[in-house]
Every structure is written in C-alpha cells, then in structure tokens.
C-alpha cells in the first residue's frame, strides 16, 4: 500500500489562518514519518483558497534530507502549474478533474471539455520539467448537484485520461457520497483494464463508514490511499459543510489488519500528531 498524507486538504478549509511557520513545522514533521507522498500545498488563487497563499514560501523551507516522501502540489490553472514546476522539491502536480460539470465550473471556472484541454497543458509541463501528473477524478462516485452520474461516465473520462498517458489516477469521493457497490464496480473494472495505470482512492468520509469504503477499494486491488491525520479536511469548494478526510490513524489500523508493510516511523508519527493537535483546534 501507498499512503498519501494530505495536510493541504486538512489545512485549506480550516477556520483560522495557519501561519507559514506552523505549516513548515508540521510538514517537516510529516516528512520524517515515512509516507509515500505528502500533498503539501497548492498553487491556486489566494482569493479562492486563502489558506494556501503561502505555498511558494513554504516549499523552500522544507527539509527533504533523508525523507522517502515525495511532494505533491495541487494546481488548477496553467499559471499555477507554471509556478509549481519551478520547485525541484515537488515531484507531482495534482489536478482535480471533475466529472460533474457544476463542480468543475465551481472549482476551476472551466467546463469539463476545457478542463481536459488543461490536462494536456499540465502533462506537457510535467514532461518538460521532470514531474508527474496525478489526476483526481473529483465527484468520481456521484455528486450533490443533480448532474447525471453513473459508473459509465467515470469510466469514459478515465479512458480519456489514459489515452493521454496519465499514469496516476485517483478517484475522489469529494462530498462523501460513495457506497461500496459503486466503489467496487469502478475499481474492479479499471484496474484490470489498465494495468499500467496506478489507481488510487481519495475518500472523504464520516467516521462510521470509512472502513466499508476502504475495504471495497482494497478488495478490488487498489493500493494507493489518500488520508489526513485526525481525519480533518474536505473540499471547501464542494459543499457548505466539509466532509472529513479518511483519517490516517484508521488507515494505519487497516494496513496492520491486512499485513501491509508501510515503513511508518511511529515515533515520528506521534510527534506530527502532537503538532496537529496544536494547529487544528
């Protein structure tokens, strides 16, 4: 299993402004834990996500010495991607590609078709700058807006991405609507169909139903999971109420039950959790 820790997702909608120093301290602590990837910030409009306005200041202050974690930054337009690829520390650009037209307009002010053209731009920038593009299928399991959804819609857009040689695609339960049946259907179809693609799951979930979602994806071969310490976060552009992230603590319990070797430093994790307690209050 690969664990992608998402402090950016936890911080972006937090009710108080988190200082740059706090972010640097927290991210540096997380870099010692042993996560595969750290979703560390975003290069988006500060008017849209004020909490992430200092990402360009945070990145150079991160200590990458000895860490096995790679950094991922979220981008939403060409300008943000061009800012992000300048940083050698960043290995991945992440793009939320929504298959809900309403949410795509709401999140990036683009239609789905225009968003797919942006994927081409991002992919070109990544190739030129030795980065890799991670595409998140936002609203991948349904949406709250009344936009038509069924599994075939998700499968169609994934195929479009695969044709563009996108090699990491994560299905995102942006507002927590996924059920085990649709999760199983999508992963059981996609993973055998595209063996060269790494598929992941980014679940927003309440504490009572996280395990059924993770189990459904895991049983169909998904081994890449996004989570956040304490289960904090959600997408502030998606809904009035933030649905929490999958809690890293629960995902670690799941990995132990399934005999997955993650190489997590539990003392470093505890130190990061203590910082989280001071930040998220």
PDB file of C-alpha atoms in Angstrom:
ATOM      1  CA  UNK A   1       0.000   0.000   0.000  1.00  0.00           C
ATOM      2  CA  UNK A   2       0.994   3.592  -0.642  1.00  0.00           C
ATOM      3  CA  UNK A   3      -0.128   6.214   1.870  1.00  0.00           C
ATOM      4  CA  UNK A   4      -0.531   9.749   0.575  1.00  0.00           C
ATOM      5  CA  UNK A   5      -0.782  12.106   3.532  1.00  0.00           C
ATOM      6  CA  UNK A   6      -2.832  15.222   2.758  1.00  0.00           C
ATOM      7  CA  UNK A   7      -2.079  18.106   5.147  1.00  0.00           C
ATOM      8  CA  UNK A   8      -3.035  20.511   2.339  1.00  0.00           C
ATOM      9  CA  UNK A   9      -6.523  19.033   2.317  1.00  0.00           C
ATOM     10  CA  UNK A  10      -6.703  19.377   6.097  1.00  0.00           C
ATOM     11  CA  UNK A  11      -5.440  22.969   6.189  1.00  0.00           C
ATOM     12  CA  UNK A  12      -7.168  24.517   3.178  1.00  0.00           C
ATOM     13  CA  UNK A  13     -10.581  24.941   4.765  1.00  0.00           C
ATOM     14  CA  UNK A  14      -9.548  25.388   8.394  1.00  0.00           C
ATOM     15  CA  UNK A  15     -11.415  28.152  10.206  1.00  0.00           C
ATOM     16  CA  UNK A  16      -8.361  30.090  11.412  1.00  0.00           C
ATOM     17  CA  UNK A  17      -5.373  31.198   9.360  1.00  0.00           C
ATOM     18  CA  UNK A  18      -2.474  28.803   9.892  1.00  0.00           C
ATOM     19  CA  UNK A  19       0.834  30.656   9.864  1.00  0.00           C
ATOM     20  CA  UNK A  20       3.663  29.855   7.462  1.00  0.00           C
ATOM     21  CA  UNK A  21       5.877  28.825  10.369  1.00  0.00           C
ATOM     22  CA  UNK A  22       3.235  26.397  11.612  1.00  0.00           C
ATOM     23  CA  UNK A  23       2.882  24.844   8.175  1.00  0.00           C
ATOM     24  CA  UNK A  24       6.644  24.447   7.792  1.00  0.00           C
ATOM     25  CA  UNK A  25       6.980  22.809  11.220  1.00  0.00           C
ATOM     26  CA  UNK A  26       4.084  20.438  10.550  1.00  0.00           C
ATOM     27  CA  UNK A  27       5.219  19.436   7.072  1.00  0.00           C
ATOM     28  CA  UNK A  28       8.790  18.889   8.221  1.00  0.00           C
ATOM     29  CA  UNK A  29       7.492  16.594  10.958  1.00  0.00           C
ATOM     30  CA  UNK A  30       5.386  14.679   8.435  1.00  0.00           C
ATOM     31  CA  UNK A  31       8.394  14.249   6.141  1.00  0.00           C
ATOM     32  CA  UNK A  32      10.032  12.136   8.858  1.00  0.00           C
ATOM     33  CA  UNK A  33       7.101   9.709   9.187  1.00  0.00           C
ATOM     34  CA  UNK A  34       7.634   7.662   6.042  1.00  0.00           C
ATOM     35  CA  UNK A  35       4.568   8.421   3.938  1.00  0.00           C
ATOM     36  CA  UNK A  36       4.931   7.686   0.239  1.00  0.00           C
ATOM     37  CA  UNK A  37       3.759  11.171  -0.734  1.00  0.00           C
ATOM     38  CA  UNK A  38       2.918  14.411   1.031  1.00  0.00           C
ATOM     39  CA  UNK A  39       0.173  16.546  -0.517  1.00  0.00           C
ATOM     40  CA  UNK A  40       1.787  19.673   0.844  1.00  0.00           C
ATOM     41  CA  UNK A  41       0.134  22.718  -0.734  1.00  0.00           C
ATOM     42  CA  UNK A  42      -1.500  24.248  -3.758  1.00  0.00           C
ATOM     43  CA  UNK A  43      -0.747  26.891  -6.344  1.00  0.00           C
ATOM     44  CA  UNK A  44      -4.220  28.351  -6.715  1.00  0.00           C
ATOM     45  CA  UNK A  45      -5.768  31.779  -6.427  1.00  0.00           C
ATOM     46  CA  UNK A  46      -5.334  33.174  -2.894  1.00  0.00           C
ATOM     47  CA  UNK A  47      -8.782  34.706  -3.255  1.00  0.00           C
ATOM     48  CA  UNK A  48     -10.230  31.214  -3.691  1.00  0.00           C
ATOM     49  CA  UNK A  49      -8.159  29.372  -1.083  1.00  0.00           C
ATOM     50  CA  UNK A  50      -6.539  31.995   1.197  1.00  0.00           C
ATOM     51  CA  UNK A  51      -5.056  29.321   3.453  1.00  0.00           C
ATOM     52  CA  UNK A  52      -2.728  28.156   0.660  1.00  0.00           C
ATOM     53  CA  UNK A  53      -1.492  31.597  -0.414  1.00  0.00           C
ATOM     54  CA  UNK A  54       1.972  30.966   1.082  1.00  0.00           C
ATOM     55  CA  UNK A  55       2.758  27.616  -0.550  1.00  0.00           C
ATOM     56  CA  UNK A  56       5.616  29.143  -2.565  1.00  0.00           C
ATOM     57  CA  UNK A  57       7.128  30.376   0.714  1.00  0.00           C
ATOM     58  CA  UNK A  58       6.661  27.052   2.483  1.00  0.00           C
ATOM     59  CA  UNK A  59       8.263  24.724  -0.089  1.00  0.00           C
ATOM     60  CA  UNK A  60      11.863  26.084   0.099  1.00  0.00           C
ATOM     61  CA  UNK A  61      11.819  25.749   3.881  1.00  0.00           C
ATOM     62  CA  UNK A  62      11.065  22.034   3.853  1.00  0.00           C
ATOM     63  CA  UNK A  63      13.864  19.683   4.854  1.00  0.00           C
ATOM     64  CA  UNK A  64      13.941  16.868   2.300  1.00  0.00           C
ATOM     65  CA  UNK A  65      17.125  15.371   3.772  1.00  0.00           C
ATOM     66  CA  UNK A  66      16.725  11.660   4.348  1.00  0.00           C
ATOM     67  CA  UNK A  67      12.991  11.543   3.659  1.00  0.00           C
ATOM     68  CA  UNK A  68      11.475   8.898   1.411  1.00  0.00           C
ATOM     69  CA  UNK A  69       8.370  11.039   0.907  1.00  0.00           C
ATOM     70  CA  UNK A  70       7.780  12.902  -2.338  1.00  0.00           C
ATOM     71  CA  UNK A  71       5.914  16.197  -2.529  1.00  0.00           C
ATOM     72  CA  UNK A  72       2.677  16.774  -4.429  1.00  0.00           C
ATOM     73  CA  UNK A  73       1.126  20.188  -5.034  1.00  0.00           C
ATOM     74  CA  UNK A  74      -2.369  20.884  -6.347  1.00  0.00           C
ATOM     75  CA  UNK A  75      -2.823  23.152  -9.370  1.00  0.00           C
ATOM     76  CA  UNK A  76      -5.979  24.451 -11.039  1.00  0.00           C
ATOM     77  CA  UNK A  77      -4.775  26.505 -13.997  1.00  0.00           C
ATOM     78  CA  UNK A  78      -1.762  26.995 -16.247  1.00  0.00           C
ATOM     79  CA  UNK A  79      -0.302  29.845 -14.228  1.00  0.00           C
ATOM     80  CA  UNK A  80      -0.352  27.786 -11.052  1.00  0.00           C
ATOM     81  CA  UNK A  81       1.270  24.839 -12.810  1.00  0.00           C
ATOM     82  CA  UNK A  82       3.999  27.064 -14.208  1.00  0.00           C
ATOM     83  CA  UNK A  83       4.689  28.356 -10.691  1.00  0.00           C
ATOM     84  CA  UNK A  84       4.776  24.843  -9.244  1.00  0.00           C
ATOM     85  CA  UNK A  85       7.142  23.192 -11.726  1.00  0.00           C
ATOM     86  CA  UNK A  86       9.897  25.663 -10.793  1.00  0.00           C
ATOM     87  CA  UNK A  87      10.372  23.875  -7.477  1.00  0.00           C
ATOM     88  CA  UNK A  88      12.767  20.920  -7.643  1.00  0.00           C
ATOM     89  CA  UNK A  89      11.315  19.646  -4.376  1.00  0.00           C
ATOM     90  CA  UNK A  90       7.936  18.965  -5.996  1.00  0.00           C
ATOM     91  CA  UNK A  91       7.652  15.578  -7.709  1.00  0.00           C
ATOM     92  CA  UNK A  92       3.946  15.574  -8.562  1.00  0.00           C
ATOM     93  CA  UNK A  93       1.352  18.051  -9.745  1.00  0.00           C
ATOM     94  CA  UNK A  94      -2.168  17.107  -8.734  1.00  0.00           C
ATOM     95  CA  UNK A  95      -5.180  18.289 -10.718  1.00  0.00           C
ATOM     96  CA  UNK A  96      -8.817  17.929  -9.613  1.00  0.00           C
ATOM     97  CA  UNK A  97     -10.649  16.945 -12.799  1.00  0.00           C
ATOM     98  CA  UNK A  98     -14.347  16.873 -12.025  1.00  0.00           C
ATOM     99  CA  UNK A  99     -16.804  14.732 -13.952  1.00  0.00           C
ATOM    100  CA  UNK A 100     -19.574  16.928 -12.547  1.00  0.00           C
ATOM    101  CA  UNK A 101     -19.949  19.948 -14.819  1.00  0.00           C
ATOM    102  CA  UNK A 102     -21.330  22.012 -11.956  1.00  0.00           C
ATOM    103  CA  UNK A 103     -18.376  21.289  -9.706  1.00  0.00           C
ATOM    104  CA  UNK A 104     -15.799  21.764 -12.453  1.00  0.00           C
ATOM    105  CA  UNK A 105     -17.169  25.247 -13.087  1.00  0.00           C
ATOM    106  CA  UNK A 106     -17.351  25.925  -9.382  1.00  0.00           C
ATOM    107  CA  UNK A 107     -13.859  24.627  -8.647  1.00  0.00           C
ATOM    108  CA  UNK A 108     -11.829  25.849 -11.651  1.00  0.00           C
ATOM    109  CA  UNK A 109     -14.283  28.006 -13.645  1.00  0.00           C
ATOM    110  CA  UNK A 110     -13.946  25.652 -16.612  1.00  0.00           C
ATOM    111  CA  UNK A 111     -16.175  23.177 -18.401  1.00  0.00           C
ATOM    112  CA  UNK A 112     -15.217  19.513 -18.402  1.00  0.00           C
ATOM    113  CA  UNK A 113     -14.010  19.726 -22.000  1.00  0.00           C
ATOM    114  CA  UNK A 114     -11.919  22.828 -21.283  1.00  0.00           C
ATOM    115  CA  UNK A 115     -10.564  21.064 -18.233  1.00  0.00           C
ATOM    116  CA  UNK A 116      -9.435  18.131 -20.355  1.00  0.00           C
ATOM    117  CA  UNK A 117      -7.522  20.570 -22.568  1.00  0.00           C
ATOM    118  CA  UNK A 118      -5.857  21.839 -19.396  1.00  0.00           C
ATOM    119  CA  UNK A 119      -4.810  18.283 -18.588  1.00  0.00           C
ATOM    120  CA  UNK A 120      -2.893  18.274 -21.879  1.00  0.00           C
ATOM    121  CA  UNK A 121      -1.150  21.512 -20.863  1.00  0.00           C
ATOM    122  CA  UNK A 122      -0.252  20.133 -17.434  1.00  0.00           C
ATOM    123  CA  UNK A 123       1.045  16.900 -18.900  1.00  0.00           C
ATOM    124  CA  UNK A 124       3.311  18.799 -21.275  1.00  0.00           C
ATOM    125  CA  UNK A 125       4.648  20.963 -18.439  1.00  0.00           C
ATOM    126  CA  UNK A 126       5.277  17.895 -16.284  1.00  0.00           C
ATOM    127  CA  UNK A 127       7.188  16.101 -19.003  1.00  0.00           C
ATOM    128  CA  UNK A 128       9.346  19.161 -19.708  1.00  0.00           C
ATOM    129  CA  UNK A 129      10.113  19.678 -16.021  1.00  0.00           C
ATOM    130  CA  UNK A 130      10.592  16.079 -14.862  1.00  0.00           C
ATOM    131  CA  UNK A 131       7.379  15.963 -12.845  1.00  0.00           C
ATOM    132  CA  UNK A 132       4.470  13.536 -12.920  1.00  0.00           C
ATOM    133  CA  UNK A 133       0.820  14.486 -13.203  1.00  0.00           C
ATOM    134  CA  UNK A 134      -1.681  12.968 -10.798  1.00  0.00           C
ATOM    135  CA  UNK A 135      -5.282  13.459 -11.900  1.00  0.00           C
ATOM    136  CA  UNK A 136      -8.014  13.299  -9.287  1.00  0.00           C
ATOM    137  CA  UNK A 137     -11.433  12.337 -10.646  1.00  0.00           C
ATOM    138  CA  UNK A 138     -13.450  14.736  -8.478  1.00  0.00           C
ATOM    139  CA  UNK A 139     -17.053  13.713  -7.831  1.00  0.00           C
ATOM    140  CA  UNK A 140     -15.889  10.317  -9.089  1.00  0.00           C
ATOM    141  CA  UNK A 141     -18.631   8.432  -7.262  1.00  0.00           C
ATOM    142  CA  UNK A 142     -21.504  10.892  -7.646  1.00  0.00           C
ATOM    143  CA  UNK A 143     -22.355  14.500  -6.851  1.00  0.00           C
ATOM    144  CA  UNK A 144     -24.860  16.520  -4.795  1.00  0.00           C
ATOM    145  CA  UNK A 145     -25.818  18.905  -7.607  1.00  0.00           C
ATOM    146  CA  UNK A 146     -28.191  16.751  -9.624  1.00  0.00           C
ATOM    147  CA  UNK A 147     -25.721  16.341 -12.502  1.00  0.00           C
ATOM    148  CA  UNK A 148     -26.298  12.978 -14.171  1.00  0.00           C
ATOM    149  CA  UNK A 149     -23.949  10.300 -12.875  1.00  0.00           C
ATOM    150  CA  UNK A 150     -23.387   6.612 -13.392  1.00  0.00           C
ATOM    151  CA  UNK A 151     -20.299   4.440 -13.481  1.00  0.00           C
ATOM    152  CA  UNK A 152     -20.025   4.645 -17.267  1.00  0.00           C
ATOM    153  CA  UNK A 153     -19.413   8.402 -17.027  1.00  0.00           C
ATOM    154  CA  UNK A 154     -16.448   7.879 -14.712  1.00  0.00           C
ATOM    155  CA  UNK A 155     -15.115   5.082 -16.925  1.00  0.00           C
ATOM    156  CA  UNK A 156     -15.390   7.248 -20.040  1.00  0.00           C
ATOM    157  CA  UNK A 157     -13.339  10.086 -18.600  1.00  0.00           C
ATOM    158  CA  UNK A 158     -10.741   7.754 -17.132  1.00  0.00           C
ATOM    159  CA  UNK A 159     -10.289   6.293 -20.609  1.00  0.00           C
ATOM    160  CA  UNK A 160      -9.746   9.813 -21.973  1.00  0.00           C
ATOM    161  CA  UNK A 161      -7.031  10.363 -19.383  1.00  0.00           C
ATOM    162  CA  UNK A 162      -5.353   7.043 -20.093  1.00  0.00           C
ATOM    163  CA  UNK A 163      -5.242   7.924 -23.789  1.00  0.00           C
ATOM    164  CA  UNK A 164      -3.235  10.983 -22.737  1.00  0.00           C
ATOM    165  CA  UNK A 165      -0.758   8.741 -20.908  1.00  0.00           C
ATOM    166  CA  UNK A 166      -1.792   9.841 -17.418  1.00  0.00           C
ATOM    167  CA  UNK A 167      -0.283   7.131 -15.242  1.00  0.00           C
ATOM    168  CA  UNK A 168      -1.660   8.009 -11.790  1.00  0.00           C
ATOM    169  CA  UNK A 169      -5.412   8.499 -11.456  1.00  0.00           C
ATOM    170  CA  UNK A 170      -7.148   8.799  -8.104  1.00  0.00           C
ATOM    171  CA  UNK A 171     -10.911   8.512  -7.758  1.00  0.00           C
ATOM    172  CA  UNK A 172     -12.165  11.133  -5.319  1.00  0.00           C
ATOM    173  CA  UNK A 173     -15.273  10.866  -3.173  1.00  0.00           C
ATOM    174  CA  UNK A 174     -15.374  14.646  -2.921  1.00  0.00           C
ATOM    175  CA  UNK A 175     -18.504  15.001  -0.788  1.00  0.00           C
ATOM    176  CA  UNK A 176     -18.648  11.553   0.796  1.00  0.00           C
ATOM    177  CA  UNK A 177     -21.440  10.046  -1.320  1.00  0.00           C
ATOM    178  CA  UNK A 178     -19.681   6.850  -2.455  1.00  0.00           C
ATOM    179  CA  UNK A 179     -21.105   3.493  -1.470  1.00  0.00           C
ATOM    180  CA  UNK A 180     -19.242   0.161  -1.503  1.00  0.00           C
ATOM    181  CA  UNK A 181     -21.102  -1.084  -4.583  1.00  0.00           C
ATOM    182  CA  UNK A 182     -20.049   1.756  -6.881  1.00  0.00           C
ATOM    183  CA  UNK A 183     -16.515   1.717  -5.425  1.00  0.00           C
ATOM    184  CA  UNK A 184     -16.196  -1.998  -6.169  1.00  0.00           C
ATOM    185  CA  UNK A 185     -17.652  -1.599  -9.648  1.00  0.00           C
ATOM    186  CA  UNK A 186     -15.240   1.134 -10.666  1.00  0.00           C
ATOM    187  CA  UNK A 187     -12.051  -0.387  -9.291  1.00  0.00           C
ATOM    188  CA  UNK A 188     -12.908  -3.910 -10.443  1.00  0.00           C
ATOM    189  CA  UNK A 189     -13.369  -2.551 -13.955  1.00  0.00           C
ATOM    190  CA  UNK A 190     -10.489  -0.076 -14.120  1.00  0.00           C
ATOM    191  CA  UNK A 191      -7.610  -1.944 -12.513  1.00  0.00           C
ATOM    192  CA  UNK A 192      -7.710  -4.987 -14.840  1.00  0.00           C
ATOM    193  CA  UNK A 193      -8.443  -2.802 -17.885  1.00  0.00           C
ATOM    194  CA  UNK A 194      -5.443  -0.508 -17.396  1.00  0.00           C
ATOM    195  CA  UNK A 195      -2.671  -2.490 -15.676  1.00  0.00           C
ATOM    196  CA  UNK A 196      -0.049   0.190 -16.415  1.00  0.00           C
ATOM    197  CA  UNK A 197      -2.028   2.858 -14.529  1.00  0.00           C
ATOM    198  CA  UNK A 198      -1.770   3.359 -10.773  1.00  0.00           C
ATOM    199  CA  UNK A 199      -5.267   3.902  -9.429  1.00  0.00           C
ATOM    200  CA  UNK A 200      -5.868   5.498  -6.057  1.00  0.00           C
ATOM    201  CA  UNK A 201      -8.719   6.401  -3.744  1.00  0.00           C
ATOM    202  CA  UNK A 202      -9.272   9.774  -2.133  1.00  0.00           C
ATOM    203  CA  UNK A 203     -12.182   9.247   0.234  1.00  0.00           C
ATOM    204  CA  UNK A 204     -13.959  11.935   2.198  1.00  0.00           C
ATOM    205  CA  UNK A 205     -15.825  10.007   4.805  1.00  0.00           C
ATOM    206  CA  UNK A 206     -17.546  10.185   8.150  1.00  0.00           C
ATOM    207  CA  UNK A 207     -16.081   8.061  10.971  1.00  0.00           C
ATOM    208  CA  UNK A 208     -18.869   5.485  10.774  1.00  0.00           C
ATOM    209  CA  UNK A 209     -18.396   4.406   7.149  1.00  0.00           C
ATOM    210  CA  UNK A 210     -14.726   4.825   6.253  1.00  0.00           C
ATOM    211  CA  UNK A 211     -13.901   1.135   6.591  1.00  0.00           C
ATOM    212  CA  UNK A 212     -16.500  -0.135   4.141  1.00  0.00           C
ATOM    213  CA  UNK A 213     -15.202   2.278   1.520  1.00  0.00           C
ATOM    214  CA  UNK A 214     -11.548   1.363   2.005  1.00  0.00           C
ATOM    215  CA  UNK A 215     -12.380  -2.346   2.073  1.00  0.00           C
ATOM    216  CA  UNK A 216     -14.342  -2.120  -1.178  1.00  0.00           C
ATOM    217  CA  UNK A 217     -11.429  -0.434  -2.962  1.00  0.00           C
ATOM    218  CA  UNK A 218      -8.763  -2.632  -1.383  1.00  0.00           C
ATOM    219  CA  UNK A 219     -10.576  -5.861  -2.251  1.00  0.00           C
ATOM    220  CA  UNK A 220     -10.564  -4.844  -5.916  1.00  0.00           C
ATOM    221  CA  UNK A 221      -6.826  -4.196  -5.950  1.00  0.00           C
ATOM    222  CA  UNK A 222      -6.478  -0.512  -5.021  1.00  0.00           C
ATOM    223  CA  UNK A 223      -3.274   0.050  -3.072  1.00  0.00           C
ATOM    224  CA  UNK A 224      -2.991   3.850  -3.133  1.00  0.00           C
ATOM    225  CA  UNK A 225      -4.943   5.750  -0.483  1.00  0.00           C
ATOM    226  CA  UNK A 226      -5.092   9.417   0.496  1.00  0.00           C
ATOM    227  CA  UNK A 227      -5.716  10.334   4.120  1.00  0.00           C
ATOM    228  CA  UNK A 228      -5.129  13.069   6.684  1.00  0.00           C
ATOM    229  CA  UNK A 229      -4.134  12.888  10.329  1.00  0.00           C
ATOM    230  CA  UNK A 230      -7.160  13.198  12.610  1.00  0.00           C
ATOM    231  CA  UNK A 231      -9.470  12.932   9.575  1.00  0.00           C
ATOM    232  CA  UNK A 232      -9.575  16.700   9.181  1.00  0.00           C
ATOM    233  CA  UNK A 233     -10.479  18.386   5.937  1.00  0.00           C
ATOM    234  CA  UNK A 234     -12.562  18.261   2.816  1.00  0.00           C
ATOM    235  CA  UNK A 235     -13.056  20.464  -0.190  1.00  0.00           C
ATOM    236  CA  UNK A 236     -14.292  23.979   0.664  1.00  0.00           C
ATOM    237  CA  UNK A 237     -15.387  24.443  -2.961  1.00  0.00           C
ATOM    238  CA  UNK A 238     -17.672  21.429  -2.911  1.00  0.00           C
ATOM    239  CA  UNK A 239     -20.324  21.982  -0.274  1.00  0.00           C
ATOM    240  CA  UNK A 240     -21.309  24.186   2.604  1.00  0.00           C
ATOM    241  CA  UNK A 241     -20.287  21.555   5.139  1.00  0.00           C
ATOM    242  CA  UNK A 242     -16.844  19.983   4.922  1.00  0.00           C
ATOM    243  CA  UNK A 243     -16.899  16.190   4.937  1.00  0.00           C
ATOM    244  CA  UNK A 244     -13.871  14.906   6.787  1.00  0.00           C
ATOM    245  CA  UNK A 245     -10.983  13.108   5.148  1.00  0.00           C
ATOM    246  CA  UNK A 246     -10.213   9.479   5.719  1.00  0.00           C
ATOM    247  CA  UNK A 247      -8.218   9.509   8.961  1.00  0.00           C
ATOM    248  CA  UNK A 248      -4.615   8.347   8.639  1.00  0.00           C
ATOM    249  CA  UNK A 249      -4.869   6.657  12.032  1.00  0.00           C
ATOM    250  CA  UNK A 250      -7.717   4.441  10.773  1.00  0.00           C
ATOM    251  CA  UNK A 251      -5.893   3.654   7.545  1.00  0.00           C
ATOM    252  CA  UNK A 252      -2.853   2.537   9.528  1.00  0.00           C
ATOM    253  CA  UNK A 253      -5.068   0.224  11.576  1.00  0.00           C
ATOM    254  CA  UNK A 254      -6.450  -1.178   8.339  1.00  0.00           C
ATOM    255  CA  UNK A 255      -2.966  -1.755   6.944  1.00  0.00           C
ATOM    256  CA  UNK A 256      -1.920  -3.681  10.052  1.00  0.00           C
ATOM    257  CA  UNK A 257      -5.010  -5.885   9.834  1.00  0.00           C
ATOM    258  CA  UNK A 258      -4.143  -6.688   6.216  1.00  0.00           C
ATOM    259  CA  UNK A 259      -0.423  -7.262   6.909  1.00  0.00           C
ATOM    260  CA  UNK A 260       0.709  -4.364   4.747  1.00  0.00           C
ATOM    261  CA  UNK A 261       4.279  -3.231   5.417  1.00  0.00           C
ATOM    262  CA  UNK A 262       4.341   0.582   5.192  1.00  0.00           C
ATOM    263  CA  UNK A 263       7.614   1.516   6.857  1.00  0.00           C
ATOM    264  CA  UNK A 264       5.988   4.136   9.071  1.00  0.00           C
ATOM    265  CA  UNK A 265       8.073   5.592  11.921  1.00  0.00           C
ATOM    266  CA  UNK A 266       5.565   5.569  14.767  1.00  0.00           C
ATOM    267  CA  UNK A 267       7.594   7.948  16.969  1.00  0.00           C
ATOM    268  CA  UNK A 268       7.768  10.459  14.126  1.00  0.00           C
ATOM    269  CA  UNK A 269       4.049   9.986  13.562  1.00  0.00           C
ATOM    270  CA  UNK A 270       3.336  10.725  17.214  1.00  0.00           C
ATOM    271  CA  UNK A 271       5.438  13.892  17.012  1.00  0.00           C
ATOM    272  CA  UNK A 272       3.482  15.002  13.934  1.00  0.00           C
ATOM    273  CA  UNK A 273       0.182  14.238  15.672  1.00  0.00           C
ATOM    274  CA  UNK A 274       1.210  16.446  18.598  1.00  0.00           C
ATOM    275  CA  UNK A 275       1.840  19.328  16.200  1.00  0.00           C
ATOM    276  CA  UNK A 276      -1.528  18.628  14.558  1.00  0.00           C
ATOM    277  CA  UNK A 277      -3.173  18.923  17.974  1.00  0.00           C
ATOM    278  CA  UNK A 278      -1.699  22.413  18.333  1.00  0.00           C
ATOM    279  CA  UNK A 279      -2.645  23.529  14.826  1.00  0.00           C
ATOM    280  CA  UNK A 280      -6.146  22.130  14.443  1.00  0.00           C
ATOM    281  CA  UNK A 281      -8.075  23.459  17.392  1.00  0.00           C
TER     282      UNK A 281
END
